[in-house]
PDB file of C-alpha atoms and ligand atoms in Angstrom:
ATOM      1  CA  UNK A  25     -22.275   1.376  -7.251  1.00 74.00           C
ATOM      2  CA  UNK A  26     -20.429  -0.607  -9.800  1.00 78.00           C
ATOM      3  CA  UNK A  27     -16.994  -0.759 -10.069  1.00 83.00           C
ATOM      4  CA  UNK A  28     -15.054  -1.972 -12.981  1.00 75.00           C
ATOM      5  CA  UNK A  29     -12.923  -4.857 -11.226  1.00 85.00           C
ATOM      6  CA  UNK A  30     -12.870  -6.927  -7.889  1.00 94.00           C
ATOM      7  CA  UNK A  31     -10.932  -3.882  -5.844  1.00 97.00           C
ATOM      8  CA  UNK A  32      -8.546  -4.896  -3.332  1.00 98.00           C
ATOM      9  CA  UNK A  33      -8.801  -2.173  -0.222  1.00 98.00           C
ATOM     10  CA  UNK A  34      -6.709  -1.507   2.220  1.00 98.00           C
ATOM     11  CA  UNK A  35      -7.568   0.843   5.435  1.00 98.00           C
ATOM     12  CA  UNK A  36      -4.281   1.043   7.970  1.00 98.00           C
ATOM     13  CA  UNK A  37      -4.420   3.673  10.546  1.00 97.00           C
ATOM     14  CA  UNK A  38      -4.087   4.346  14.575  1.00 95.00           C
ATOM     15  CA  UNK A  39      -6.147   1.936  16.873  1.00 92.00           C
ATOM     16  CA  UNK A  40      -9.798   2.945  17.511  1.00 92.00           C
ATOM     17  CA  UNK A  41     -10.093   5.283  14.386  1.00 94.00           C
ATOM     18  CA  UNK A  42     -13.252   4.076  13.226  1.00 94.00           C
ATOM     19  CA  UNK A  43     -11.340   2.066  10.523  1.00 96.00           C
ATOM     20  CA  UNK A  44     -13.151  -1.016  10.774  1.00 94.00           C
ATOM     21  CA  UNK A  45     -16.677   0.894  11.129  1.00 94.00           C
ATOM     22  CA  UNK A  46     -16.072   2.670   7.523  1.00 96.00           C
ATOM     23  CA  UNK A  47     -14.507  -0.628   5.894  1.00 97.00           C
ATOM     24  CA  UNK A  48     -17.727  -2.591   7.141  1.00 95.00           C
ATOM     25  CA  UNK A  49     -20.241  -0.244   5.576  1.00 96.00           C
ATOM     26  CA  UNK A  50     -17.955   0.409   2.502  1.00 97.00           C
ATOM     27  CA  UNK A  51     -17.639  -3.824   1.849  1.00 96.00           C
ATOM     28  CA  UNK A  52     -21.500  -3.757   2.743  1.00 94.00           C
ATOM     29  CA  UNK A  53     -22.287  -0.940  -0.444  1.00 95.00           C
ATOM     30  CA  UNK A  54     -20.023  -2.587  -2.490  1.00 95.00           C
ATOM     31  CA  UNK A  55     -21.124  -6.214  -1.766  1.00 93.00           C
ATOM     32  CA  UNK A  56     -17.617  -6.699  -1.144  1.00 95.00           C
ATOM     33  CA  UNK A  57     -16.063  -9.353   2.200  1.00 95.00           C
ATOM     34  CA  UNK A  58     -14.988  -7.133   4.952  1.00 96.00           C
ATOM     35  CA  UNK A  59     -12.059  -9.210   7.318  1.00 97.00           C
ATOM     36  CA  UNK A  60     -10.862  -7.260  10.061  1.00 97.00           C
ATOM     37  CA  UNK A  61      -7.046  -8.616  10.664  1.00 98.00           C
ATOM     38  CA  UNK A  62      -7.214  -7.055  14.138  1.00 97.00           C
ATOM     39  CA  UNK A  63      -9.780 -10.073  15.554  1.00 98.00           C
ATOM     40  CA  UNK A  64      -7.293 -12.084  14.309  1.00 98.00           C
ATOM     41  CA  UNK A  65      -4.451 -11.058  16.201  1.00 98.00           C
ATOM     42  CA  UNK A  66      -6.984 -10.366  18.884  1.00 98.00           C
ATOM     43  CA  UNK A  67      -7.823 -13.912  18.026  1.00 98.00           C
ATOM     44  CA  UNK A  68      -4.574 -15.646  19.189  1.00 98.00           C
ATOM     45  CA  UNK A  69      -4.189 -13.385  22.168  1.00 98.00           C
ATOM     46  CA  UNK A  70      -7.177 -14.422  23.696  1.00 98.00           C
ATOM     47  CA  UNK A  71      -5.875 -18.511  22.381  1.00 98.00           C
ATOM     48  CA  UNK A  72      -2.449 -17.188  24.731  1.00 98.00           C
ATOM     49  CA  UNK A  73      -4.663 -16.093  27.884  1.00 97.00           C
ATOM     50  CA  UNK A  74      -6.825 -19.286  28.011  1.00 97.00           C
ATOM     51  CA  UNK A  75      -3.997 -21.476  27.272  1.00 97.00           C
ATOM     52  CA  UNK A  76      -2.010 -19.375  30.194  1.00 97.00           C
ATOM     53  CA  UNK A  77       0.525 -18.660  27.127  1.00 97.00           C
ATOM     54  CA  UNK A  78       1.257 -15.237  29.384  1.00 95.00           C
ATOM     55  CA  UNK A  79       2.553 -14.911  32.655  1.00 93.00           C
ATOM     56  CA  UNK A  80       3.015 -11.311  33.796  1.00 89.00           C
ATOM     57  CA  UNK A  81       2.970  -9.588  30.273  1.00 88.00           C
ATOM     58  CA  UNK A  82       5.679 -12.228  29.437  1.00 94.00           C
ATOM     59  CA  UNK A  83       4.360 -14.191  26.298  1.00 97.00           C
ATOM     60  CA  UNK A  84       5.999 -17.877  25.908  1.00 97.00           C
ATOM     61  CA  UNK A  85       6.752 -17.788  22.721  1.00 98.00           C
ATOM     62  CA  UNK A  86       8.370 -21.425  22.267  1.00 97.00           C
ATOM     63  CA  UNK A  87       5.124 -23.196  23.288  1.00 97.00           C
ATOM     64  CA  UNK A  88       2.943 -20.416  21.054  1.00 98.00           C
ATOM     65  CA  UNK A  89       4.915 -21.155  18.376  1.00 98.00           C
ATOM     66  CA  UNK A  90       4.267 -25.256  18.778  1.00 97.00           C
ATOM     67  CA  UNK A  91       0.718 -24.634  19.335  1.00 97.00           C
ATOM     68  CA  UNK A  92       0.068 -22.041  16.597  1.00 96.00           C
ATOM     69  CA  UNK A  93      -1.344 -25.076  14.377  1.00 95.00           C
ATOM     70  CA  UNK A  94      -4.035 -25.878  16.653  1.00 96.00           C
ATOM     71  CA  UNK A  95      -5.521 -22.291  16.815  1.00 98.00           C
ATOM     72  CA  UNK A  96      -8.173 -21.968  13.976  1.00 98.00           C
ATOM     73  CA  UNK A  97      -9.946 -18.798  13.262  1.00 97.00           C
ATOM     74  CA  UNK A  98     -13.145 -18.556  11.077  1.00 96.00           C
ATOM     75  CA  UNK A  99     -15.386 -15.331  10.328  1.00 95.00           C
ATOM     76  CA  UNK A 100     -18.948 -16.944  10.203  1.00 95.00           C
ATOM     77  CA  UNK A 101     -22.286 -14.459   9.337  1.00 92.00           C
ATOM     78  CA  UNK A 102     -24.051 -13.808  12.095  1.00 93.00           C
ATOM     79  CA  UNK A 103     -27.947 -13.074  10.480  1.00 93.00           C
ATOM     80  CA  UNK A 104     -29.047 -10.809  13.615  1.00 92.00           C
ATOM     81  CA  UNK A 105     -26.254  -8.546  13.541  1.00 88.00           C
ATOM     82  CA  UNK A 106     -25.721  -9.046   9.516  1.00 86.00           C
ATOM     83  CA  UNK A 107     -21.975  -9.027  10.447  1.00 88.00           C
ATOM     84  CA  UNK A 108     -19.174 -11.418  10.373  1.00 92.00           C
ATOM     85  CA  UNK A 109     -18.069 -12.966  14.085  1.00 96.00           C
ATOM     86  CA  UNK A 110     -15.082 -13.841  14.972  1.00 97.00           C
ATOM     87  CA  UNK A 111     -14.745 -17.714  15.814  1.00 98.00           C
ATOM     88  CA  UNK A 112     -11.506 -19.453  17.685  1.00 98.00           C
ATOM     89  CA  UNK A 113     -11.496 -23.080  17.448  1.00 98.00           C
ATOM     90  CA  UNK A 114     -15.349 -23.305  16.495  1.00 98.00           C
ATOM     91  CA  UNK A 115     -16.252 -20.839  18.983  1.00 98.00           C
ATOM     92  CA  UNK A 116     -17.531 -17.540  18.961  1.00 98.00           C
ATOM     93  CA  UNK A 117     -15.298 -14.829  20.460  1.00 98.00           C
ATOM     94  CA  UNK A 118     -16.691 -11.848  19.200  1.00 96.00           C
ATOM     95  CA  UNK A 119     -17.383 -10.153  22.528  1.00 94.00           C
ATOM     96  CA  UNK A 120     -14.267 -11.742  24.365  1.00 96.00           C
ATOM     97  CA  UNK A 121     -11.815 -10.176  21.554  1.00 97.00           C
ATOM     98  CA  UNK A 122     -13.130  -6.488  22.286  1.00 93.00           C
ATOM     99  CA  UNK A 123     -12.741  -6.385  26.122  1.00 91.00           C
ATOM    100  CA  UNK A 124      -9.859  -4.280  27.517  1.00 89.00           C
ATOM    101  CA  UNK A 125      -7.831  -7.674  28.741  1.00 93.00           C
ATOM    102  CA  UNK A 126      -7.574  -8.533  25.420  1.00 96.00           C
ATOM    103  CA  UNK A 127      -6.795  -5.116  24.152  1.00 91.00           C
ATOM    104  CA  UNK A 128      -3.982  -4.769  26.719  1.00 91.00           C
ATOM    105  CA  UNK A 129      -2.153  -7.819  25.407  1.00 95.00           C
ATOM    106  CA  UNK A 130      -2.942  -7.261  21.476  1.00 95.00           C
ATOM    107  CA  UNK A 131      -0.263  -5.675  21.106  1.00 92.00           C
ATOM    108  CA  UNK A 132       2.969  -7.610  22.171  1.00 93.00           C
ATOM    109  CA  UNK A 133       1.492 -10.790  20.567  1.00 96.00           C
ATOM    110  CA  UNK A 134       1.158  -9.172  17.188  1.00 96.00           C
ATOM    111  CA  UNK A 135       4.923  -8.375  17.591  1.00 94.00           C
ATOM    112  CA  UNK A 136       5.649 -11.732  17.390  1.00 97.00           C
ATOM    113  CA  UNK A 137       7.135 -12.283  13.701  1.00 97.00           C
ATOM    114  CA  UNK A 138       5.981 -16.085  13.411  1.00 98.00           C
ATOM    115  CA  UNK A 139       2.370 -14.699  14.423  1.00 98.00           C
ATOM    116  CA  UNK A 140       2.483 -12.148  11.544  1.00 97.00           C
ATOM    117  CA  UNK A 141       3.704 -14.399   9.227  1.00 98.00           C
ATOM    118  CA  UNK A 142       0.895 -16.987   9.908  1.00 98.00           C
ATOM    119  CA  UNK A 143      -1.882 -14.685   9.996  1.00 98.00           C
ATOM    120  CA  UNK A 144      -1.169 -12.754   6.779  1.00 98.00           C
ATOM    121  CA  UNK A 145      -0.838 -15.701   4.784  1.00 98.00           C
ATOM    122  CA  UNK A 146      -4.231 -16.410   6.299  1.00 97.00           C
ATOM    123  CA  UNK A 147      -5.244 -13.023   5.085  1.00 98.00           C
ATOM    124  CA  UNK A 148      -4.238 -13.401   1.364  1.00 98.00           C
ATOM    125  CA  UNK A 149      -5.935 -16.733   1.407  1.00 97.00           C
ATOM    126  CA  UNK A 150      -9.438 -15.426   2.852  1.00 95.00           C
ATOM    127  CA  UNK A 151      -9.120 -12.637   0.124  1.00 96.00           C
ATOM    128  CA  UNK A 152      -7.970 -14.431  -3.097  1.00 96.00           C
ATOM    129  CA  UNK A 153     -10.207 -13.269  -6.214  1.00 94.00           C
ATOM    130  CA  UNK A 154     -12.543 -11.950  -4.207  1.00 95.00           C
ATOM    131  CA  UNK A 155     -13.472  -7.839  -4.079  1.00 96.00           C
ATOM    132  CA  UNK A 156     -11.851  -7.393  -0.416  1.00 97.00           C
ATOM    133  CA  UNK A 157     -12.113  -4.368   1.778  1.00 98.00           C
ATOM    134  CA  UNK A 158      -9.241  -5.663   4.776  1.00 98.00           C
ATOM    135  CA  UNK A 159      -8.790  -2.892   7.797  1.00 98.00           C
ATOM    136  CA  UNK A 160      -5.359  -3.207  10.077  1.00 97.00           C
ATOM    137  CA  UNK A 161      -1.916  -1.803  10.569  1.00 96.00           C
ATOM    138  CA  UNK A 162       0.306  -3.368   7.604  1.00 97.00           C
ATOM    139  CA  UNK A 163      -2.394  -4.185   4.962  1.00 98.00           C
ATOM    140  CA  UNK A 164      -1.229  -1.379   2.326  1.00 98.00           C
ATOM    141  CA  UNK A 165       2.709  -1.922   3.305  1.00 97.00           C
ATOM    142  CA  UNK A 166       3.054  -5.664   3.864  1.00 97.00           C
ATOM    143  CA  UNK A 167      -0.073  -7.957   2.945  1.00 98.00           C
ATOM    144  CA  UNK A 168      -1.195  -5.681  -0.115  1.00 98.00           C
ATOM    145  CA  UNK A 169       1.389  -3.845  -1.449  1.00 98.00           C
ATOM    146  CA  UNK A 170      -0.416  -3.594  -4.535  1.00 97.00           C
ATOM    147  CA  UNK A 171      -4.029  -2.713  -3.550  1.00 98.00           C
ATOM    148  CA  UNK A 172      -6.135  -1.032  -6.046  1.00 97.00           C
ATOM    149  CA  UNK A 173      -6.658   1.871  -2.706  1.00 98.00           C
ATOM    150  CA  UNK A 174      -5.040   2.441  -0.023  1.00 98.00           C
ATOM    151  CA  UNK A 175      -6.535   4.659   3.037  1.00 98.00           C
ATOM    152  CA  UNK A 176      -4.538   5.780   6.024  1.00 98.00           C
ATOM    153  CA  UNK A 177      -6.571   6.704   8.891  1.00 97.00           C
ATOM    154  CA  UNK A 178      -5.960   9.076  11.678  1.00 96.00           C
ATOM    155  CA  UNK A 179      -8.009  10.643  14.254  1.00 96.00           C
ATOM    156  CA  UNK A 180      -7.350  12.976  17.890  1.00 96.00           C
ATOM    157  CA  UNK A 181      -6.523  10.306  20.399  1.00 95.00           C
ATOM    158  CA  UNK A 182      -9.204  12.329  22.886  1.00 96.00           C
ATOM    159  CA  UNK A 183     -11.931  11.804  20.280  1.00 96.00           C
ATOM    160  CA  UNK A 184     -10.944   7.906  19.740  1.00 96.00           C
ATOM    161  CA  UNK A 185     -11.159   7.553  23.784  1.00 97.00           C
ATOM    162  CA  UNK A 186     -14.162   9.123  23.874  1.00 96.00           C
ATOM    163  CA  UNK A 187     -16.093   6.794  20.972  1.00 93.00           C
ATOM    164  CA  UNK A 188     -14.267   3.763  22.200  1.00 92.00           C
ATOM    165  CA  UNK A 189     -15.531   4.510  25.351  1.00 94.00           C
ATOM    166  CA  UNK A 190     -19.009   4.912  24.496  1.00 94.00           C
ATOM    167  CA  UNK A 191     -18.979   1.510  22.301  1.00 89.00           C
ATOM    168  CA  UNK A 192     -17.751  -0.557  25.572  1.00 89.00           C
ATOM    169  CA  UNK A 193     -20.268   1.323  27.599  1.00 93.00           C
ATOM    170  CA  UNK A 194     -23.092   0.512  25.239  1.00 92.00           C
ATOM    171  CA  UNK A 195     -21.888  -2.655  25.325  1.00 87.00           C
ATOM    172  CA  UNK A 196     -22.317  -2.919  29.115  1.00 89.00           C
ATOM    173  CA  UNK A 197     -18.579  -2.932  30.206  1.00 87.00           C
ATOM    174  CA  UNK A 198     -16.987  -1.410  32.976  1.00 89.00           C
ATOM    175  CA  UNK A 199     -14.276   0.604  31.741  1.00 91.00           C
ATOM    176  CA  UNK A 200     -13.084   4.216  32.605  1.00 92.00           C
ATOM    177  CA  UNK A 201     -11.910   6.762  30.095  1.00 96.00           C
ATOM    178  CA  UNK A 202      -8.203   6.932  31.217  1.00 96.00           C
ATOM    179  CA  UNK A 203      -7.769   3.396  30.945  1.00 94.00           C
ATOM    180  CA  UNK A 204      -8.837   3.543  27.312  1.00 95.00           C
ATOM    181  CA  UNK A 205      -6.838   6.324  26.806  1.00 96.00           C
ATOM    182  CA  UNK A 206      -3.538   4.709  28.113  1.00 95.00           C
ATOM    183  CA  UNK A 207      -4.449   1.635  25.673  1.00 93.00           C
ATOM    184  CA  UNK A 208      -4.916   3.021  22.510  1.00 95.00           C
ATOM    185  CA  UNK A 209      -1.668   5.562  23.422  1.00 95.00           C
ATOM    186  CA  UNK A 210       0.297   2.150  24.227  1.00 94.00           C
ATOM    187  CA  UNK A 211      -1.097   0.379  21.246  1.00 92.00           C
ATOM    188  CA  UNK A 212      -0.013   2.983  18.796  1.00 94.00           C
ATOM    189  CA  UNK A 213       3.426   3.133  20.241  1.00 95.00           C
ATOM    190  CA  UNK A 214       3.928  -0.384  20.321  1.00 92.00           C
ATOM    191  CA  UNK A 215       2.193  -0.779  16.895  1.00 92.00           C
ATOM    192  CA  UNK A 216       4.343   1.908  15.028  1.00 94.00           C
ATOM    193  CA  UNK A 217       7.615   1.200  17.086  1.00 95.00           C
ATOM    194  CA  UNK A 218       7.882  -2.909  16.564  1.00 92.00           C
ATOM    195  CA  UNK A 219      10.479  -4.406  14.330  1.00 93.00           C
ATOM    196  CA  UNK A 220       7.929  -6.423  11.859  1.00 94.00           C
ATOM    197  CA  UNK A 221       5.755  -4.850  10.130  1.00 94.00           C
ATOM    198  CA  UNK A 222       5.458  -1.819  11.940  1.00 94.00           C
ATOM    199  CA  UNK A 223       2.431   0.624  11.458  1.00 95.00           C
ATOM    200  CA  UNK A 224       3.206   3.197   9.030  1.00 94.00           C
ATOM    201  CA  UNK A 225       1.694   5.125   6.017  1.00 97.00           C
ATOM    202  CA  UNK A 226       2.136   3.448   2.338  1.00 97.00           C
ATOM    203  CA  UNK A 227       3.223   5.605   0.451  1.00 97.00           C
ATOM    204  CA  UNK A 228       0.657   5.677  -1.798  1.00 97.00           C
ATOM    205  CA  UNK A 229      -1.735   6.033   0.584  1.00 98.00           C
ATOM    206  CA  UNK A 230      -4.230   8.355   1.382  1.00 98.00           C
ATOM    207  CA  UNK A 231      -4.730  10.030   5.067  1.00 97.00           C
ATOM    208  CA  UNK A 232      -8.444  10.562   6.063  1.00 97.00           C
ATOM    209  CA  UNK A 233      -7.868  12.477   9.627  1.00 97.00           C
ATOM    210  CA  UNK A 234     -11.807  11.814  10.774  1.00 96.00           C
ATOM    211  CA  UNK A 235     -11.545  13.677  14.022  1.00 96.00           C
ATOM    212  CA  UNK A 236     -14.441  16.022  12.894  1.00 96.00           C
ATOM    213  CA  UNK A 237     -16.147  13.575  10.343  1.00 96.00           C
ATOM    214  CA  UNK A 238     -19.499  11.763  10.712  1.00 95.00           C
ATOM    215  CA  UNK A 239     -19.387   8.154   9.712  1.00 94.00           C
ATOM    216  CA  UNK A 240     -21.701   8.729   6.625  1.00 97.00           C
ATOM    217  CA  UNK A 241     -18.922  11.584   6.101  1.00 97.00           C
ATOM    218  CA  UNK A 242     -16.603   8.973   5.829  1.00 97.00           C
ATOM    219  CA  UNK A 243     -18.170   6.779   3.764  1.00 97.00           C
ATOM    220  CA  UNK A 244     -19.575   9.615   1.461  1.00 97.00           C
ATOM    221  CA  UNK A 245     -15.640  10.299   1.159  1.00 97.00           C
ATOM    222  CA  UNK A 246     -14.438   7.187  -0.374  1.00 97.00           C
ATOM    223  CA  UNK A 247     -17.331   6.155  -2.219  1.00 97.00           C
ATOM    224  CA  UNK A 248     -16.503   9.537  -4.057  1.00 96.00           C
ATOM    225  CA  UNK A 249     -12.663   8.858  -4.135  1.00 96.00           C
ATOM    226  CA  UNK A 250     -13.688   4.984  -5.826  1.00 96.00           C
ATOM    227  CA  UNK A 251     -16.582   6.592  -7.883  1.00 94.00           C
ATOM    228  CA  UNK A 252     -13.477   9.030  -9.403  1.00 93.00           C
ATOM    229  CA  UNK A 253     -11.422   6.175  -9.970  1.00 92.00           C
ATOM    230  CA  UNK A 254     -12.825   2.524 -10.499  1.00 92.00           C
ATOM    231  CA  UNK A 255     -16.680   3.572 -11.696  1.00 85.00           C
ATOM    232  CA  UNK A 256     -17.080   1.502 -14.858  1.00 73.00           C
TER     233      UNK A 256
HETATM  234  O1  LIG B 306      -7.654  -3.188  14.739  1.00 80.67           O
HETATM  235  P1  LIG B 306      -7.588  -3.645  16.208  1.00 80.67           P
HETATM  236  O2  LIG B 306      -7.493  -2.523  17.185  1.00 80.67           O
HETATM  237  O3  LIG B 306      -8.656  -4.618  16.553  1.00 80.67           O
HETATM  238  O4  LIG B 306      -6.206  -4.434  16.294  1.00 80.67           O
HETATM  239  C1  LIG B 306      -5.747  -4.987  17.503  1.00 80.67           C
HETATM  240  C2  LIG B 306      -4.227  -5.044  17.526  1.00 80.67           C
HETATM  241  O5  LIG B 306      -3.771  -5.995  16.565  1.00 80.67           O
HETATM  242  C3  LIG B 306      -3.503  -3.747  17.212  1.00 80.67           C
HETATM  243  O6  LIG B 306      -3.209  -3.009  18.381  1.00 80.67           O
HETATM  244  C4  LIG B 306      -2.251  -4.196  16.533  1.00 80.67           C
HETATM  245  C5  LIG B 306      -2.572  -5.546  15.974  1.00 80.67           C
HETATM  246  N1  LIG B 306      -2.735  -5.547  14.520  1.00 80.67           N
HETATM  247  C6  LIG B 306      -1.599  -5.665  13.766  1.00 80.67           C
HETATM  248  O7  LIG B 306      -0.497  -5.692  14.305  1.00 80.67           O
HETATM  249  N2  LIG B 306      -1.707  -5.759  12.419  1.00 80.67           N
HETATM  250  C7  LIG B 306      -2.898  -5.732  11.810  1.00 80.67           C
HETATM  251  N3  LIG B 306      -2.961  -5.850  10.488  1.00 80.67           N
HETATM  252  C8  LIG B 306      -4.075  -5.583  12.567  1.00 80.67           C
HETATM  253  C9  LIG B 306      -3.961  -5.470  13.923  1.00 80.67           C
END
């Protein structure tokens, strides 16, 4: 499809919606970069937990805040998967960033107003004059405010479990489903409750509720909504 300009996209929405799934294949179809601002957040949690930057769900902010210079994160092409990995510090974290640990602790770093403030400067600068499709909680309110489209994704927490569930278990982890249930139900109160930046719909948004869509439903859907409105 051709579009008439480099589109700036922005996909917010509850945690395990399938956001970053459709903003993937959508950057893929439009030959656009895809950066998932979640691994980055993920990023400097996991930077926190092998630095021992938490003690007891306590996060020492002080020393974070010192060492926040020293944690570098890169998105490099991975040719096998033909997807972007995350790297921390020149290494590759892509698996370590998804396991429930990390997931449990997401949440109270990206709180952290310095951290926000860091990382979405990193995210304008990744993006700049490129055609961007960005996935997250505050891309359409705070990092984009002016995105050419903004999508606000929702889904039945059951039926997020349930597909986060069967991602880890295809992935070989040991999880259970109430454990992932009581994460993503933490994450979304934490995410839409904080002080900075909370999660919330733009206003100019649109919702996409995919509890009963496929994912090529999902993709048919917007590649309609930008055909309507950006086709040249
Ligand atoms: O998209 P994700 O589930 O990988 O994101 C992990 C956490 O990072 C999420 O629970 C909240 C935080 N996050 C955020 O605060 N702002 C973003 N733009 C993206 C993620």
């Amino acid at each position: 499809m051709k579009v008439n300009k480099k589109l700036t996209i922005a996909i917010d929405g509850f945690s395990s919606c399938g956001k970053s799934t459709m903003a993937k294949a959508l950057a893929k179809k439009l030959n656009y970069i895809y950066v998932d601002s979640g691994a980055m957040y993920r990023a400097v949690t996991l930077y926190c937990i092998n630095n021992n930057l938490i003690s007891e769900g306590i996060i020492n902010e002080d020393l974070l805040k010192q060492k926040l210079d020293e944690i570098h994160i890169d998105f490099i092409h991975n040719a096998e998967t033909e997807q972007a990995d995350t790297f921390l510090n020149g290494k590759n974290i892509e698996e370590k960033i998804r396991q429930i640990e990390v997931s449990n602790l997401v949440s109270p770093v990206s709180k952290l107003a310095f951290v926000r403030e860091t990382l979405v400067d990193l995210q304008r600068k990744i993006s700049k004059g490129k055609g961007v499709v960005m996935d997250g909680r505050d891309i359409g309110t705070v990092v984009f405010p002016n995105a050419d489209l903004k999508i606000f994704m929702t889904a039945d927490v059951e039926i997020r479990a349930q597909r986060r569930y069967d991602e880890l278990i295809s992935k070989n982890q040991k999880v259970n489903i109430q454990e992932i249930r009581d994460n993503i139900s933490q994450r979304d109160f934490i995410d839409s409750n904080r002080e900075v930046s909370p999660l919330r719909q733009a206003e100019d948004a649109i919702v996409l509720d995919n509890t009963n869509l496929t994912r090529q439903e999902q993709l048919n859907w917007i590649l309609n909504l930008i055909e309507l409105h950006f086709q040249s």
